[in-house]
Amino acid sequence: MKYLKLKSPFKLGTLKYKHITQSIQLSLLIVLIASFFIYNRAGYQGVNILLNAIIAIVVSFIVEVLFAVTAKKFTTIKDLYFKENLLMIPLLTVLLLPLHTPIFVIIIATIVGVWIGKLVFGGYGFSIFNPAIVGVLFANLSFKSQLAMPDGIIYPLQRLKDATANLSIAGLNPHHLLLVDGGYGMAIGTASVGLLILLIVVLSIIRAIDWRISLTYLVTVFGITFVMGKFFFAQEQILTGLVIFGALFLVTDDVTSPTSRETKIVYAVIVGLLTVMIRTIGSNLEGVLFAVLLGNLITPFLNRTVKRSNLISLAKALVFAVIVIVAAGAALNAILEGRIPSELTTIMGVMI
Amino acid sequence: MGKVINIKESRDFLNPDKVYIPLASVNSKYYDLLVYEGDEVKLGEKVAERFGEVKTPIFSSVSGEVIGVEELEYHSGIVVDHLVIKNDKKDTIHEDIKPIEGELTARNIQRKIEELGIKGLAQRGLYTRFEFSKTVDHLFVNAVYQNEPFVKVDPELLSSYQNEIVEGVKLLAKASLAEVSVLVNKNEDDSIYVNEGIKTIKVNPKRIGVWHICAISKAVGKELSHDLLDDRIMFVSSDTARAVYNAVTKGMPVVETDVLVVGDALNSNSHYNIKIGTHVEELVQDLGVIEDTEEVSVYIGSILSGRTMQSTNFACTEFINFIGVDTPMKGEPQVCTKCGRCNDICPVDILPQNVMDAELRMLDNRIFELDVNKCIECGLCSYVCPSEINVLEWVRRAKRRIK
């Protein structure tokens, strides 16, 4: 019998790395398959979704293997799957792009996401930005004409954007939004908001995502828009677009979000604020992707601001959240209603 | 939380052939031997004196013949001399052993405790030294069994000591002149303490590892410092209360103790009543190792922050109340995903992940800023880590860096 000298602790908790990453990948697959059925029923070509997903996964696999072989650290495909989370980036990329995306755009977005977003930083766990968002935003900025809406279809979000400019509502049916098409054809993943909310609850219960980030983000978006334009306005803002999808997969991403509870709250509030600002006074239709990217940018700074994780710093973070929600809501309301003197807005260059 | 080990068996192992009594301690390797090879000693006879800050008497736990001095591993990991006594299995009690004469005043009890060298029987962790030279406002006695909630001991096995513990707590209250509270498990009956007028604090051991810190911090109403004695708090185990009872009412030093021998490499798990100095290999043989076990790790103390031993070749002392014999865990550390679970669970509110990050990048100022010296090394950060990284080891390195 051999005696081994090990370091304490001699028992470990039951929640493991692979449980977390596998359950997130599984929920991505669930969302993908659900959108396939929903789009099929609505009369679109739902097969495209599955085709896109398979192509994206194959491309991502090829990129990963090529990188691993050239970097001389390729071990096994099982390792690639369990450690590098092969499915995460391609599935997120597909779910964040619209239905009519050409295949070459999917391929380029996946390559950019996997290679520039993740592998050059050192693999899963080291990236600064959420890799999928890097790829998708690259595609959005580079292939604007290919990703533009086909003639004759006006996505609900465009209507919402027009309505938001004068603080009115677009009149989308909330029950319809919850169950079927999320009011949004611009990203496949938002087909069923109800399913996404269910997944948020389930993943929070099995502790695969951090419910504090999700909840703070949703509360911030809802709170600011509520202060801006009452309940129906806020309801429409939170149920449309990528807000719920972002609260499930993007804001809660472990690698690119801060590490302590105070900074997580501050981070979620800042991302929520940026989301609403881009949506209401920015030029972009959808604010979530840029907001999360900018939030990722300040994550290292946020991590440096905290020293102890005690009740005082938690209280500070909560006070910060409340002040930001109320102040930002009031300020955005004033800007949209034109109550700020026009000289000031023109000098400041606020886009009104 | 993993599988809970329920212990329903208690065995007596009070007649070992030989006992190995350590002659040195963590603080000092020097001692003065009072007996010679071949001498007959009796139960409770003073056989040696250990040097250190104060002289500590060492007593024989059996009656029999002194064989010699042998080197064995001590519970702190160093190799020290052990006095080997052959047991004649008669347990003849030494004539000096008698209870306190006269009134039970605080000074009398303190003097008896010092005379018999009862210093606090916990091995490590949050327990404090047992000394009366410092002023103490609060005294906490831990009646929750070691390693809850991983290991559960059937309360009936321990019921024979219950009265001794209660009397011991009362004596401690008299001796320390402090406010005494007993920490008890929330789910267990505490009427035995309440009936005697002792204050109890109910804790929930399901909150792995942090319950005693939280309970004490809440009772005192302030943040705890690294050494509880600095906060005028004394925290002792229930074994200490029992030892105090035996010392005051019978005049008996600590010659018997109880220990849990637990592990998945053993055929069964058991609670043992043993003599001080029993060889651990004998206990392991008594339980039997599962056949075809190739690799085991032996550790003492707590599951979260215990210490590994080289082998089972060491003697059981009053400082050891848990021995684990496990097959080693498989699994390799994954990359840190910065999920922050270690930051959430830390009982003293420091940020282990940020400390680890600063240590990796060797940022001394940042480590200092993060109050890393507050770490009590409870091991919870390593326990919760989903990536199986030994976070505690990184925090220890950081502590060493800014020392």
PDB file of C-alpha atoms in Angstrom, chain B residues 38-239:
ATOM      1  CA  GLY B  38      12.989  -0.678  32.830  1.00  0.00           C
ATOM      2  CA  ASP B  39      11.168   1.453  35.398  1.00  0.00           C
ATOM      3  CA  GLU B  40       7.661   0.507  36.450  1.00  0.00           C
ATOM      4  CA  VAL B  41       5.197   3.375  35.951  1.00  0.00           C
ATOM      5  CA  LYS B  42       1.601   3.722  37.056  1.00  0.00           C
ATOM      6  CA  LEU B  43      -1.453   5.218  35.384  1.00  0.00           C
ATOM      7  CA  GLY B  44      -1.303   8.983  35.662  1.00  0.00           C
ATOM      8  CA  GLU B  45       2.311   9.123  36.812  1.00  0.00           C
ATOM      9  CA  LYS B  46       4.391  12.068  35.655  1.00  0.00           C
ATOM     10  CA  VAL B  47       7.000  10.595  33.305  1.00  0.00           C
ATOM     11  CA  ALA B  48       8.547  13.670  31.721  1.00  0.00           C
ATOM     12  CA  GLU B  49       8.528  17.445  31.552  1.00  0.00           C
ATOM     13  CA  ARG B  50       8.373  19.275  28.260  1.00  0.00           C
ATOM     14  CA  PHE B  51      10.209  22.599  27.969  1.00  0.00           C
ATOM     15  CA  GLY B  52       8.731  25.528  26.164  1.00  0.00           C
ATOM     16  CA  GLU B  53       7.274  28.822  27.260  1.00  0.00           C
ATOM     17  CA  VAL B  54       6.094  26.991  30.357  1.00  0.00           C
ATOM     18  CA  LYS B  55       7.023  23.551  31.571  1.00  0.00           C
ATOM     19  CA  THR B  56       4.350  21.045  30.607  1.00  0.00           C
ATOM     20  CA  PRO B  57       4.034  17.798  32.517  1.00  0.00           C
ATOM     21  CA  ILE B  58       3.614  14.560  30.571  1.00  0.00           C
ATOM     22  CA  PHE B  59       1.750  11.671  32.164  1.00  0.00           C
ATOM     23  CA  SER B  60       1.703   7.966  31.550  1.00  0.00           C
ATOM     24  CA  SER B  61      -1.599   6.755  30.179  1.00  0.00           C
ATOM     25  CA  VAL B  62      -1.142   3.115  31.198  1.00  0.00           C
ATOM     26  CA  SER B  63       0.625   1.252  33.954  1.00  0.00           C
ATOM     27  CA  GLY B  64       3.558  -0.901  32.962  1.00  0.00           C
ATOM     28  CA  GLU B  65       7.247  -0.969  32.086  1.00  0.00           C
ATOM     29  CA  VAL B  66       9.207   1.731  30.285  1.00  0.00           C
ATOM     30  CA  ILE B  67      10.820   0.218  27.182  1.00  0.00           C
ATOM     31  CA  GLY B  68      12.652   3.167  25.707  1.00  0.00           C
ATOM     32  CA  VAL B  69      12.453   6.137  23.402  1.00  0.00           C
ATOM     33  CA  GLU B  70      11.504   5.862  19.742  1.00  0.00           C
ATOM     34  CA  GLU B  71      11.201   8.413  16.943  1.00  0.00           C
ATOM     35  CA  LEU B  72       7.749   8.759  15.354  1.00  0.00           C
ATOM     36  CA  GLU B  73       5.904  11.380  13.341  1.00  0.00           C
ATOM     37  CA  TYR B  74       4.103  13.930  15.478  1.00  0.00           C
ATOM     38  CA  HIS B  75       0.768  15.484  14.509  1.00  0.00           C
ATOM     39  CA  SER B  76       2.466  18.674  13.371  1.00  0.00           C
ATOM     40  CA  GLY B  77       4.425  16.733  10.766  1.00  0.00           C
ATOM     41  CA  ILE B  78       7.849  16.741  12.463  1.00  0.00           C
ATOM     42  CA  VAL B  79       9.535  13.637  13.825  1.00  0.00           C
ATOM     43  CA  VAL B  80       9.939  13.692  17.610  1.00  0.00           C
ATOM     44  CA  ASP B  81      10.902  11.317  20.395  1.00  0.00           C
ATOM     45  CA  HIS B  82       8.135   9.184  21.844  1.00  0.00           C
ATOM     46  CA  LEU B  83       8.345   7.341  25.160  1.00  0.00           C
ATOM     47  CA  VAL B  84       7.344   3.695  24.703  1.00  0.00           C
ATOM     48  CA  ILE B  85       5.607   2.033  27.637  1.00  0.00           C
ATOM     49  CA  LYS B  86       4.634  -1.641  27.679  1.00  0.00           C
ATOM     50  CA  ASN B  87       1.139  -2.040  29.080  1.00  0.00           C
ATOM     51  CA  ASP B  88       0.624  -4.545  31.917  1.00  0.00           C
ATOM     52  CA  LYS B  89      -3.135  -4.121  31.442  1.00  0.00           C
ATOM     53  CA  LYS B  90      -3.813  -3.619  35.165  1.00  0.00           C
ATOM     54  CA  ASP B  91      -4.380   0.164  35.131  1.00  0.00           C
ATOM     55  CA  THR B  92      -2.939   0.676  38.622  1.00  0.00           C
ATOM     56  CA  ILE B  93      -3.616   4.307  39.487  1.00  0.00           C
ATOM     57  CA  HIS B  94      -0.774   6.428  40.821  1.00  0.00           C
ATOM     58  CA  GLU B  95      -1.092   7.543  44.440  1.00  0.00           C
ATOM     59  CA  ASP B  96      -0.682  11.295  43.652  1.00  0.00           C
ATOM     60  CA  ILE B  97      -3.972  11.382  41.793  1.00  0.00           C
ATOM     61  CA  LYS B  98      -6.558  13.040  43.971  1.00  0.00           C
ATOM     62  CA  PRO B  99      -9.217  15.705  43.524  1.00  0.00           C
ATOM     63  CA  ILE B 100      -8.938  19.323  44.603  1.00  0.00           C
ATOM     64  CA  GLU B 101      -8.873  19.624  48.358  1.00  0.00           C
ATOM     65  CA  GLY B 102     -10.938  22.371  49.865  1.00  0.00           C
ATOM     66  CA  GLU B 103     -13.126  24.908  48.167  1.00  0.00           C
ATOM     67  CA  LEU B 104     -13.616  25.063  44.382  1.00  0.00           C
ATOM     68  CA  THR B 105     -12.474  28.638  43.809  1.00  0.00           C
ATOM     69  CA  ALA B 106     -11.426  30.028  40.455  1.00  0.00           C
ATOM     70  CA  ARG B 107      -7.792  30.123  41.519  1.00  0.00           C
ATOM     71  CA  ASN B 108      -7.894  26.524  42.720  1.00  0.00           C
ATOM     72  CA  ILE B 109      -9.387  25.256  39.479  1.00  0.00           C
ATOM     73  CA  GLN B 110      -6.933  27.290  37.387  1.00  0.00           C
ATOM     74  CA  ARG B 111      -4.032  25.916  39.415  1.00  0.00           C
ATOM     75  CA  LYS B 112      -5.205  22.335  38.962  1.00  0.00           C
ATOM     76  CA  ILE B 113      -5.648  22.842  35.200  1.00  0.00           C
ATOM     77  CA  GLU B 114      -2.146  24.255  34.926  1.00  0.00           C
ATOM     78  CA  GLU B 115      -0.687  21.529  37.113  1.00  0.00           C
ATOM     79  CA  LEU B 116      -2.126  18.800  34.911  1.00  0.00           C
ATOM     80  CA  GLY B 117      -1.104  20.492  31.669  1.00  0.00           C
ATOM     81  CA  ILE B 118      -4.537  20.710  30.053  1.00  0.00           C
ATOM     82  CA  LYS B 119      -3.937  23.205  27.316  1.00  0.00           C
ATOM     83  CA  GLY B 120      -6.893  22.844  25.041  1.00  0.00           C
ATOM     84  CA  LEU B 121      -7.390  19.690  23.145  1.00  0.00           C
ATOM     85  CA  ALA B 122      -8.157  20.869  19.641  1.00  0.00           C
ATOM     86  CA  GLN B 123      -5.573  20.218  17.035  1.00  0.00           C
ATOM     87  CA  ARG B 124      -5.878  23.336  14.919  1.00  0.00           C
ATOM     88  CA  GLY B 125      -8.402  25.627  13.343  1.00  0.00           C
ATOM     89  CA  LEU B 126     -10.190  28.359  15.209  1.00  0.00           C
ATOM     90  CA  TYR B 127      -9.743  26.882  18.708  1.00  0.00           C
ATOM     91  CA  THR B 128      -7.685  29.041  21.006  1.00  0.00           C
ATOM     92  CA  ARG B 129      -5.047  28.161  23.556  1.00  0.00           C
ATOM     93  CA  PHE B 130      -6.367  27.460  26.987  1.00  0.00           C
ATOM     94  CA  GLU B 131      -4.761  29.951  29.290  1.00  0.00           C
ATOM     95  CA  PHE B 132      -5.873  32.226  32.062  1.00  0.00           C
ATOM     96  CA  SER B 133      -3.042  34.769  31.945  1.00  0.00           C
ATOM     97  CA  LYS B 134      -5.069  36.871  29.512  1.00  0.00           C
ATOM     98  CA  THR B 135      -8.379  38.518  30.332  1.00  0.00           C
ATOM     99  CA  VAL B 136     -11.259  36.743  28.651  1.00  0.00           C
ATOM    100  CA  ASP B 137     -14.763  38.187  28.258  1.00  0.00           C
ATOM    101  CA  HIS B 138     -16.430  35.365  26.377  1.00  0.00           C
ATOM    102  CA  LEU B 139     -15.816  31.658  26.481  1.00  0.00           C
ATOM    103  CA  PHE B 140     -17.381  29.459  23.821  1.00  0.00           C
ATOM    104  CA  VAL B 141     -17.512  25.697  24.125  1.00  0.00           C
ATOM    105  CA  ASN B 142     -18.051  23.789  20.915  1.00  0.00           C
ATOM    106  CA  ALA B 143     -20.405  20.858  21.397  1.00  0.00           C
ATOM    107  CA  VAL B 144     -20.995  20.326  17.674  1.00  0.00           C
ATOM    108  CA  TYR B 145     -19.041  17.296  16.670  1.00  0.00           C
ATOM    109  CA  GLN B 146     -15.958  17.618  14.502  1.00  0.00           C
ATOM    110  CA  ASN B 147     -16.405  17.692  10.741  1.00  0.00           C
ATOM    111  CA  GLU B 148     -20.156  18.201  10.704  1.00  0.00           C
ATOM    112  CA  PRO B 149     -21.899  17.989   8.279  1.00  0.00           C
ATOM    113  CA  PHE B 150     -19.593  15.574   6.438  1.00  0.00           C
ATOM    114  CA  VAL B 151     -19.454  13.159   9.345  1.00  0.00           C
ATOM    115  CA  LYS B 152     -22.400  12.602  11.643  1.00  0.00           C
ATOM    116  CA  VAL B 153     -22.009  10.788  14.938  1.00  0.00           C
ATOM    117  CA  ASP B 154     -24.969   9.099  16.524  1.00  0.00           C
ATOM    118  CA  PRO B 155     -25.737  11.231  19.622  1.00  0.00           C
ATOM    119  CA  GLU B 156     -26.339   8.111  21.702  1.00  0.00           C
ATOM    120  CA  LEU B 157     -22.685   7.127  21.386  1.00  0.00           C
ATOM    121  CA  LEU B 158     -21.679  10.342  23.070  1.00  0.00           C
ATOM    122  CA  SER B 159     -24.447  10.426  25.684  1.00  0.00           C
ATOM    123  CA  SER B 160     -22.200   8.801  28.299  1.00  0.00           C
ATOM    124  CA  TYR B 161     -20.002  11.911  28.287  1.00  0.00           C
ATOM    125  CA  GLN B 162     -22.833  14.418  28.259  1.00  0.00           C
ATOM    126  CA  ASN B 163     -22.933  14.847  32.027  1.00  0.00           C
ATOM    127  CA  GLU B 164     -19.162  15.171  32.247  1.00  0.00           C
ATOM    128  CA  ILE B 165     -19.263  17.901  29.586  1.00  0.00           C
ATOM    129  CA  VAL B 166     -22.034  19.806  31.357  1.00  0.00           C
ATOM    130  CA  GLU B 167     -20.177  19.685  34.699  1.00  0.00           C
ATOM    131  CA  GLY B 168     -16.968  20.659  32.888  1.00  0.00           C
ATOM    132  CA  VAL B 169     -18.628  23.677  31.308  1.00  0.00           C
ATOM    133  CA  LYS B 170     -19.847  24.803  34.734  1.00  0.00           C
ATOM    134  CA  LEU B 171     -16.337  24.473  36.137  1.00  0.00           C
ATOM    135  CA  LEU B 172     -14.925  26.389  33.165  1.00  0.00           C
ATOM    136  CA  ALA B 173     -17.400  29.191  33.791  1.00  0.00           C
ATOM    137  CA  LYS B 174     -16.218  29.348  37.395  1.00  0.00           C
ATOM    138  CA  ALA B 175     -12.535  29.276  36.461  1.00  0.00           C
ATOM    139  CA  SER B 176     -12.465  31.712  33.560  1.00  0.00           C
ATOM    140  CA  LEU B 177     -14.787  34.344  35.110  1.00  0.00           C
ATOM    141  CA  ALA B 178     -16.195  34.895  31.615  1.00  0.00           C
ATOM    142  CA  GLU B 179     -19.587  34.567  30.002  1.00  0.00           C
ATOM    143  CA  VAL B 180     -19.862  30.972  28.837  1.00  0.00           C
ATOM    144  CA  SER B 181     -21.961  29.823  25.875  1.00  0.00           C
ATOM    145  CA  VAL B 182     -22.193  26.393  24.315  1.00  0.00           C
ATOM    146  CA  LEU B 183     -22.534  25.945  20.574  1.00  0.00           C
ATOM    147  CA  VAL B 184     -24.991  23.129  19.842  1.00  0.00           C
ATOM    148  CA  ASN B 185     -26.385  21.657  16.664  1.00  0.00           C
ATOM    149  CA  LYS B 186     -29.717  23.200  15.693  1.00  0.00           C
ATOM    150  CA  ASN B 187     -31.339  19.811  15.201  1.00  0.00           C
ATOM    151  CA  GLU B 188     -30.233  18.326  18.479  1.00  0.00           C
ATOM    152  CA  ASP B 189     -31.697  18.515  21.940  1.00  0.00           C
ATOM    153  CA  ASP B 190     -30.034  21.156  24.114  1.00  0.00           C
ATOM    154  CA  SER B 191     -32.200  20.721  27.219  1.00  0.00           C
ATOM    155  CA  ILE B 192     -29.313  19.172  29.144  1.00  0.00           C
ATOM    156  CA  TYR B 193     -27.478  22.507  29.046  1.00  0.00           C
ATOM    157  CA  VAL B 194     -30.543  24.706  29.440  1.00  0.00           C
ATOM    158  CA  ASN B 195     -31.671  22.808  32.551  1.00  0.00           C
ATOM    159  CA  GLU B 196     -28.357  23.629  34.195  1.00  0.00           C
ATOM    160  CA  GLY B 197     -28.709  27.290  33.307  1.00  0.00           C
ATOM    161  CA  ILE B 198     -26.006  27.322  30.635  1.00  0.00           C
ATOM    162  CA  LYS B 199     -26.535  29.637  27.671  1.00  0.00           C
ATOM    163  CA  THR B 200     -26.660  27.824  24.335  1.00  0.00           C
ATOM    164  CA  ILE B 201     -26.215  29.113  20.804  1.00  0.00           C
ATOM    165  CA  LYS B 202     -27.863  27.037  18.102  1.00  0.00           C
ATOM    166  CA  VAL B 203     -25.845  26.735  14.925  1.00  0.00           C
ATOM    167  CA  ASN B 204     -26.617  25.221  11.583  1.00  0.00           C
ATOM    168  CA  PRO B 205     -23.727  22.952  10.581  1.00  0.00           C
ATOM    169  CA  LYS B 206     -25.175  22.647   7.071  1.00  0.00           C
ATOM    170  CA  ARG B 207     -23.410  25.948   6.392  1.00  0.00           C
ATOM    171  CA  ILE B 208     -20.230  24.017   5.831  1.00  0.00           C
ATOM    172  CA  GLY B 209     -17.270  25.153   7.858  1.00  0.00           C
ATOM    173  CA  VAL B 210     -18.459  28.666   8.655  1.00  0.00           C
ATOM    174  CA  TRP B 211     -21.011  28.032  11.355  1.00  0.00           C
ATOM    175  CA  HIS B 212     -18.768  28.513  14.357  1.00  0.00           C
ATOM    176  CA  ILE B 213     -17.234  31.713  12.988  1.00  0.00           C
ATOM    177  CA  CYS B 214     -20.648  33.144  12.139  1.00  0.00           C
ATOM    178  CA  ALA B 215     -22.131  32.163  15.504  1.00  0.00           C
ATOM    179  CA  ILE B 216     -19.265  33.618  17.549  1.00  0.00           C
ATOM    180  CA  SER B 217     -19.092  36.770  15.465  1.00  0.00           C
ATOM    181  CA  LYS B 218     -22.836  37.273  15.867  1.00  0.00           C
ATOM    182  CA  ALA B 219     -22.777  36.625  19.629  1.00  0.00           C
ATOM    183  CA  VAL B 220     -19.889  39.026  20.216  1.00  0.00           C
ATOM    184  CA  GLY B 221     -21.204  41.554  17.748  1.00  0.00           C
ATOM    185  CA  LYS B 222     -17.957  42.384  15.974  1.00  0.00           C
ATOM    186  CA  GLU B 223     -15.625  41.155  13.308  1.00  0.00           C
ATOM    187  CA  LEU B 224     -13.200  38.492  14.530  1.00  0.00           C
ATOM    188  CA  SER B 225      -9.464  38.922  14.363  1.00  0.00           C
ATOM    189  CA  HIS B 226      -7.017  36.219  13.363  1.00  0.00           C
ATOM    190  CA  ASP B 227      -6.360  35.056  16.919  1.00  0.00           C
ATOM    191  CA  LEU B 228      -9.550  35.003  18.955  1.00  0.00           C
ATOM    192  CA  LEU B 229      -7.609  35.630  22.176  1.00  0.00           C
ATOM    193  CA  ASP B 230      -6.935  39.155  20.865  1.00  0.00           C
ATOM    194  CA  ASP B 231     -10.702  39.726  20.882  1.00  0.00           C
ATOM    195  CA  ARG B 232     -10.831  38.449  24.499  1.00  0.00           C
ATOM    196  CA  ILE B 233     -12.612  35.328  23.288  1.00  0.00           C
ATOM    197  CA  MET B 234     -11.681  31.809  24.262  1.00  0.00           C
ATOM    198  CA  PHE B 235     -12.992  29.018  22.066  1.00  0.00           C
ATOM    199  CA  VAL B 236     -12.484  25.457  23.267  1.00  0.00           C
ATOM    200  CA  SER B 237     -13.843  22.068  22.323  1.00  0.00           C
ATOM    201  CA  SER B 238     -16.123  19.945  24.459  1.00  0.00           C
ATOM    202  CA  ASP B 239     -13.213  17.555  25.029  1.00  0.00           C
TER     203      ASP B 239
END
